Amino acid sequence: MASLFALTACGGTAESAPTPDDSVATVERVVDGDTLDATIAGKSTRVRLLNINTPEVARDGQPGECLADEATAELEELLPQGTAIHLDYDVERTDRYGRTLARVTRDDDGLNVNQALVKAGLATPMTVGANTTYRREMDSAYNVAQAMQVGFFDPKQDCAPPGESASPSTMTSSTASPSATPSPTPSATPTPTPTLEAPPAVVGDEVAVGDPAPQPNPAPQPNYNYNPAPAQPAAPQIPAAPRVPAAPQLPAAPHVPPAPESDGGYPGYTGPRCYEPGGKVWHPC
């Protein structure tokens, strides 16, 4: 105590322990496309890459989502074990699972790893809570991936970005594992994003880029308030008079050939003839 007092009296101060720098870390292993374990200030810490979302890998008997393995392999290639990284934080430093939320850059070349995954078409922008500082750069990378037609946007891939094609009844719930992305739930106030995409879809306490760019609305049609007069009913048709059938024709009377004339007992006579009443008997006049 005497020596400590003496140091103080002479203007000296007791040395304080240095504060660990939690922005410096070393990669231990990659968990999936957007999650890794790193040593921060001498402690193993699970880090969730800030403002991005990648497809879920196979877990608990559930199959992996489209391009999940590719996203994991890409992160492993960008951040192999032992890589020195720098962590940038935002307003909220942890998510509901206790994972540290950070933008990750490589120390050797300053590569923004979060943005690189989005630009490769293997991750989509998203927002957790109030962490919007680095969201704009993720949106920009997402538009680049669309223009370059890579990853989700490759025409050869029958694949959609996470959350775009799934319906509420088919989306995978991942709340059982602290390494998984929170399951989608509705939200009344999604955070607007300055991108070329449609208004973002809400995923739990996260906001994820959703649908493709909206199509322009068709021009409104003019309303002239035109009310045409009601059509007049057609005049009833008078039925035609019934057709009277023609009277049946009576058959013509049979032709009766005239009876042969008698020579009157004057054979060979060619002179004038005088007929008896009835016109059949004659005699020379």
Short mmCIF file of C-alpha atoms in Angstrom, two decimals:
data_model
loop_
_atom_site.label_atom_id
_atom_site.label_comp_id
_atom_site.label_asym_id
_atom_site.label_seq_id
_atom_site.Cartn_x
_atom_site.Cartn_y
_atom_site.Cartn_z
CA MET A 1 0.00 0.00 0.00
CA ALA A 2 2.87 2.34 0.87
CA SER A 3 4.57 1.77 -2.45
CA LEU A 4 1.28 2.28 -4.36
CA PHE A 5 0.71 5.52 -2.46
CA ALA A 6 4.23 6.58 -3.26
CA LEU A 7 3.69 5.95 -6.99
CA THR A 8 0.50 7.97 -6.88
CA ALA A 9 2.09 10.77 -4.98
CA CYS A 10 4.88 10.96 -7.56
CA GLY A 11 2.41 11.25 -10.41
CA GLY A 12 2.41 7.54 -11.41
CA THR A 13 -0.74 5.49 -12.17
CA ALA A 14 -1.49 1.81 -11.79
CA GLU A 15 -1.51 -0.03 -15.14
CA SER A 16 -4.98 -1.13 -16.38
CA ALA A 17 -5.55 -4.31 -18.43
CA PRO A 18 -5.88 -3.63 -22.20
CA THR A 19 -9.37 -3.90 -23.65
CA PRO A 20 -9.63 -6.77 -26.15
CA ASP A 21 -10.33 -5.64 -29.73
CA ASP A 22 -13.56 -7.41 -30.73
CA SER A 23 -13.27 -6.24 -34.33
CA VAL A 24 -10.34 -8.58 -34.97
CA ALA A 25 -11.06 -12.29 -35.39
CA THR A 26 -9.76 -15.52 -36.89
CA VAL A 27 -11.95 -18.01 -38.76
CA GLU A 28 -12.33 -21.39 -37.05
CA ARG A 29 -14.80 -23.05 -39.42
CA VAL A 30 -17.70 -22.35 -41.77
CA VAL A 31 -21.11 -23.57 -40.55
CA ASP A 32 -23.19 -22.76 -43.65
CA GLY A 33 -23.45 -20.10 -46.33
CA ASP A 34 -24.01 -17.20 -43.92
CA THR A 35 -22.70 -18.49 -40.58
CA LEU A 36 -19.20 -19.21 -39.26
CA ASP A 37 -17.34 -19.77 -36.01
CA ALA A 38 -14.47 -17.40 -35.24
CA THR A 39 -12.11 -16.63 -32.39
CA ILE A 40 -12.84 -13.13 -31.08
CA ALA A 41 -10.78 -11.79 -28.17
CA GLY A 42 -9.67 -15.32 -27.36
CA LYS A 43 -13.22 -16.71 -27.31
CA SER A 44 -14.93 -18.96 -29.84
CA THR A 45 -17.96 -17.06 -31.16
CA ARG A 46 -20.64 -17.89 -33.70
CA VAL A 47 -20.89 -15.10 -36.27
CA ARG A 48 -23.92 -14.51 -38.53
CA LEU A 49 -23.01 -12.49 -41.63
CA LEU A 50 -24.96 -9.24 -41.42
CA ASN A 51 -27.62 -8.18 -43.97
CA ILE A 52 -27.56 -11.37 -46.06
CA ASN A 53 -29.45 -14.67 -46.18
CA THR A 54 -28.38 -17.89 -47.89
CA PRO A 55 -30.36 -21.12 -48.55
CA GLU A 56 -30.64 -23.52 -45.64
CA VAL A 57 -28.43 -26.61 -45.70
CA ALA A 58 -29.79 -30.09 -44.96
CA ARG A 59 -30.52 -30.36 -41.25
CA ASP A 60 -32.52 -32.57 -38.88
CA GLY A 61 -33.65 -34.89 -41.68
CA GLN A 62 -34.81 -32.01 -43.89
CA PRO A 63 -33.28 -31.69 -47.37
CA GLY A 64 -31.14 -28.67 -48.17
CA GLU A 65 -32.56 -25.78 -50.18
CA CYS A 66 -31.48 -25.01 -53.72
CA LEU A 67 -27.83 -23.82 -53.92
CA ALA A 68 -27.32 -24.21 -50.15
CA ASP A 69 -24.26 -26.41 -50.64
CA GLU A 70 -22.88 -24.04 -53.26
CA ALA A 71 -23.24 -21.07 -50.89
CA THR A 72 -21.47 -22.99 -48.10
CA ALA A 73 -18.65 -24.04 -50.42
CA GLU A 74 -18.25 -20.43 -51.61
CA LEU A 75 -17.90 -19.14 -48.04
CA GLU A 76 -15.39 -21.91 -47.24
CA GLU A 77 -13.35 -20.84 -50.27
CA LEU A 78 -13.50 -17.16 -49.31
CA LEU A 79 -12.73 -17.80 -45.63
CA PRO A 80 -10.66 -20.96 -45.09
CA GLN A 81 -9.72 -21.92 -41.54
CA GLY A 82 -7.21 -19.52 -39.99
CA THR A 83 -8.16 -16.53 -42.16
CA ALA A 84 -7.74 -13.21 -40.35
CA ILE A 85 -10.91 -11.14 -40.63
CA HIS A 86 -12.26 -7.77 -39.51
CA LEU A 87 -15.77 -7.43 -38.07
CA ASP A 88 -17.98 -4.34 -38.44
CA TYR A 89 -21.05 -4.11 -36.23
CA ASP A 90 -24.31 -2.18 -36.45
CA VAL A 91 -27.00 -1.05 -33.99
CA GLU A 92 -27.92 -4.55 -32.78
CA ARG A 93 -24.88 -6.77 -32.34
CA THR A 94 -26.66 -10.08 -31.71
CA ASP A 95 -29.79 -11.81 -33.02
CA ARG A 96 -32.42 -13.70 -31.05
CA TYR A 97 -30.23 -16.83 -31.10
CA GLY A 98 -27.28 -15.05 -29.54
CA ARG A 99 -25.22 -15.06 -32.73
CA THR A 100 -22.94 -12.08 -33.33
CA LEU A 101 -24.09 -10.01 -36.31
CA ALA A 102 -21.26 -8.50 -38.33
CA ARG A 103 -20.05 -7.46 -41.74
CA VAL A 104 -16.97 -9.58 -42.43
CA THR A 105 -13.98 -8.38 -44.44
CA ARG A 106 -10.72 -10.19 -45.11
CA ASP A 107 -7.67 -8.56 -43.58
CA ASP A 108 -5.30 -9.34 -46.44
CA ASP A 109 -7.27 -7.68 -49.27
CA GLY A 110 -10.28 -6.00 -47.62
CA LEU A 111 -12.80 -8.17 -49.48
CA ASN A 112 -16.37 -7.59 -48.26
CA VAL A 113 -17.37 -11.24 -47.85
CA ASN A 114 -21.07 -10.53 -47.22
CA GLN A 115 -21.34 -8.53 -50.43
CA ALA A 116 -19.30 -11.08 -52.41
CA LEU A 117 -21.81 -13.83 -51.61
CA VAL A 118 -24.73 -11.66 -52.77
CA LYS A 119 -22.90 -10.64 -55.95
CA ALA A 120 -22.32 -14.33 -56.74
CA GLY A 121 -26.09 -14.89 -56.65
CA LEU A 122 -25.83 -17.19 -53.62
CA ALA A 123 -27.33 -14.87 -50.99
CA THR A 124 -30.09 -12.27 -50.79
CA PRO A 125 -30.09 -8.97 -48.87
CA MET A 126 -31.98 -8.89 -45.59
CA THR A 127 -32.31 -6.71 -42.51
CA VAL A 128 -32.32 -7.85 -38.89
CA GLY A 129 -33.90 -5.36 -36.53
CA ALA A 130 -32.50 -1.84 -36.95
CA ASN A 131 -29.29 -2.94 -38.69
CA THR A 132 -29.52 -1.01 -41.95
CA THR A 133 -26.07 0.60 -42.19
CA TYR A 134 -24.71 -1.90 -44.72
CA ARG A 135 -27.99 -2.82 -46.40
CA ARG A 136 -27.55 -0.52 -49.41
CA GLU A 137 -24.32 -2.20 -50.53
CA MET A 138 -26.03 -5.60 -50.36
CA ASP A 139 -28.91 -4.34 -52.49
CA SER A 140 -26.42 -3.06 -55.07
CA ALA A 141 -24.71 -6.47 -55.22
CA TYR A 142 -28.09 -8.18 -55.61
CA ASN A 143 -28.85 -6.08 -58.69
CA VAL A 144 -25.44 -7.00 -60.13
CA ALA A 145 -26.19 -10.71 -59.66
CA GLN A 146 -29.49 -10.29 -61.48
CA ALA A 147 -27.85 -8.46 -64.36
CA MET A 148 -25.05 -11.04 -64.64
CA GLN A 149 -27.54 -13.94 -64.35
CA VAL A 150 -25.46 -15.86 -61.83
CA GLY A 151 -26.47 -18.11 -58.96
CA PHE A 152 -30.23 -17.95 -58.42
CA PHE A 153 -30.61 -15.99 -61.65
CA ASP A 154 -28.75 -18.40 -63.91
CA PRO A 155 -31.28 -19.51 -66.59
CA LYS A 156 -29.86 -23.03 -66.30
CA GLN A 157 -30.80 -23.16 -62.61
CA ASP A 158 -34.33 -24.17 -61.68
CA CYS A 159 -33.89 -22.24 -58.47
CA ALA A 160 -35.33 -19.17 -56.73
CA PRO A 161 -33.78 -16.95 -54.04
CA PRO A 162 -34.72 -17.89 -50.45
CA GLY A 163 -38.30 -16.91 -49.62
CA GLU A 164 -39.39 -15.95 -53.14
CA SER A 165 -41.33 -19.03 -54.25
CA ALA A 166 -42.20 -20.64 -50.92
CA SER A 167 -45.69 -20.24 -49.53
CA PRO A 168 -46.42 -19.94 -45.78
CA SER A 169 -47.43 -23.61 -45.70
CA THR A 170 -44.21 -24.84 -47.36
CA MET A 171 -41.51 -22.56 -45.90
CA THR A 172 -39.01 -24.41 -43.72
CA SER A 173 -39.16 -23.58 -40.03
CA SER A 174 -35.65 -23.32 -38.60
CA THR A 175 -36.29 -22.12 -35.06
CA ALA A 176 -35.19 -25.46 -33.60
CA SER A 177 -31.52 -24.78 -34.28
CA PRO A 178 -29.64 -21.65 -33.12
CA SER A 179 -27.51 -21.83 -36.30
CA ALA A 180 -30.53 -21.55 -38.55
CA THR A 181 -32.17 -18.45 -39.98
CA PRO A 182 -35.40 -17.38 -38.16
CA SER A 183 -38.54 -18.80 -39.69
CA PRO A 184 -40.76 -16.48 -41.76
CA THR A 185 -43.53 -14.71 -39.86
CA PRO A 186 -45.68 -11.74 -40.94
CA SER A 187 -44.71 -8.21 -39.95
CA ALA A 188 -46.86 -5.11 -40.14
CA THR A 189 -44.05 -2.65 -40.96
CA PRO A 190 -41.42 -4.01 -43.38
CA THR A 191 -38.31 -1.85 -43.73
CA PRO A 192 -38.20 -0.06 -47.14
CA THR A 193 -35.03 -0.63 -49.19
CA PRO A 194 -33.47 1.59 -51.88
CA THR A 195 -33.20 -1.12 -54.54
CA LEU A 196 -34.62 -1.89 -57.93
CA GLU A 197 -36.56 -4.80 -56.48
CA ALA A 198 -40.18 -5.05 -55.37
CA PRO A 199 -41.01 -4.11 -51.74
CA PRO A 200 -39.09 -6.59 -49.55
CA ALA A 201 -40.73 -9.62 -48.03
CA VAL A 202 -40.70 -9.96 -44.24
CA VAL A 203 -38.99 -12.96 -42.63
CA GLY A 204 -39.51 -13.00 -38.87
CA ASP A 205 -37.61 -10.04 -37.46
CA GLU A 206 -35.70 -9.90 -40.74
CA VAL A 207 -36.56 -8.23 -44.01
CA ALA A 208 -35.47 -10.13 -47.14
CA VAL A 209 -35.45 -9.06 -50.76
CA GLY A 210 -38.39 -10.82 -52.36
CA ASP A 211 -39.95 -10.54 -55.80
CA PRO A 212 -38.48 -9.50 -59.15
CA ALA A 213 -38.70 -5.90 -60.33
CA PRO A 214 -42.36 -4.78 -60.57
CA GLN A 215 -43.87 -4.26 -63.97
CA PRO A 216 -45.31 -0.80 -64.80
CA ASN A 217 -48.98 -0.40 -64.06
CA PRO A 218 -51.22 -0.07 -67.15
CA ALA A 219 -52.55 3.41 -67.90
CA PRO A 220 -55.94 4.03 -66.26
CA GLN A 221 -58.85 3.89 -68.63
CA PRO A 222 -60.98 7.10 -68.85
CA ASN A 223 -64.38 7.00 -67.26
CA TYR A 224 -66.91 8.98 -69.23
CA ASN A 225 -69.86 8.08 -66.98
CA TYR A 226 -71.74 7.09 -70.10
CA ASN A 227 -75.08 5.51 -69.33
CA PRO A 228 -76.71 4.32 -72.55
CA ALA A 229 -80.51 4.25 -72.69
CA PRO A 230 -81.93 0.83 -72.01
CA ALA A 231 -82.70 -1.18 -75.10
CA GLN A 232 -86.35 -1.17 -76.11
CA PRO A 233 -87.99 -4.60 -76.19
CA ALA A 234 -88.69 -5.91 -79.66
CA ALA A 235 -92.34 -5.86 -80.84
CA PRO A 236 -93.98 -9.25 -80.47
CA GLN A 237 -94.20 -11.15 -83.70
CA ILE A 238 -97.70 -12.05 -84.90
CA PRO A 239 -97.85 -15.71 -85.84
CA ALA A 240 -98.53 -16.38 -89.51
CA ALA A 241 -101.99 -17.62 -90.49
CA PRO A 242 -102.15 -21.38 -90.75
CA ARG A 243 -101.70 -22.67 -94.24
CA VAL A 244 -104.92 -24.04 -95.76
CA PRO A 245 -104.20 -27.12 -97.80
CA ALA A 246 -105.37 -26.99 -101.42
CA ALA A 247 -108.55 -28.87 -102.32
CA PRO A 248 -107.82 -32.31 -103.68
CA GLN A 249 -108.05 -32.54 -107.45
CA LEU A 250 -110.70 -34.93 -108.78
CA PRO A 251 -109.48 -37.39 -111.36
CA ALA A 252 -110.51 -36.59 -114.93
CA ALA A 253 -113.43 -38.55 -116.38
CA PRO A 254 -112.25 -41.48 -118.47
CA HIS A 255 -112.27 -40.88 -122.20
CA VAL A 256 -115.03 -42.84 -123.92
CA PRO A 257 -114.25 -43.32 -127.57
CA PRO A 258 -117.22 -42.57 -129.84
CA ALA A 259 -119.13 -45.52 -131.06
CA PRO A 260 -118.34 -46.47 -134.62
CA GLU A 261 -120.81 -45.07 -137.07
CA SER A 262 -123.06 -47.41 -138.92
CA ASP A 263 -123.03 -47.29 -142.70
CA GLY A 264 -126.86 -47.05 -142.55
CA GLY A 265 -127.23 -49.84 -144.97
CA TYR A 266 -125.78 -47.77 -147.80
CA PRO A 267 -122.42 -49.26 -148.43
CA GLY A 268 -120.17 -47.20 -150.66
CA TYR A 269 -122.44 -44.13 -150.52
CA THR A 270 -120.42 -40.92 -150.39
CA GLY A 271 -123.07 -38.33 -150.84
CA PRO A 272 -124.79 -36.09 -148.36
CA ARG A 273 -126.10 -37.72 -145.23
CA CYS A 274 -129.09 -36.91 -143.15
CA TYR A 275 -128.94 -38.15 -139.55
CA GLU A 276 -131.72 -39.41 -137.48
CA PRO A 277 -132.18 -38.04 -133.98
CA GLY A 278 -129.29 -39.30 -131.80
CA GLY A 279 -126.72 -38.68 -134.59
CA LYS A 280 -125.97 -42.29 -135.24
CA VAL A 281 -128.36 -43.38 -137.99
CA TRP A 282 -128.37 -41.60 -141.35
CA HIS A 283 -129.70 -41.95 -144.78
CA PRO A 284 -128.93 -40.34 -148.07
CA CYS A 285 -130.45 -36.92 -148.44
#
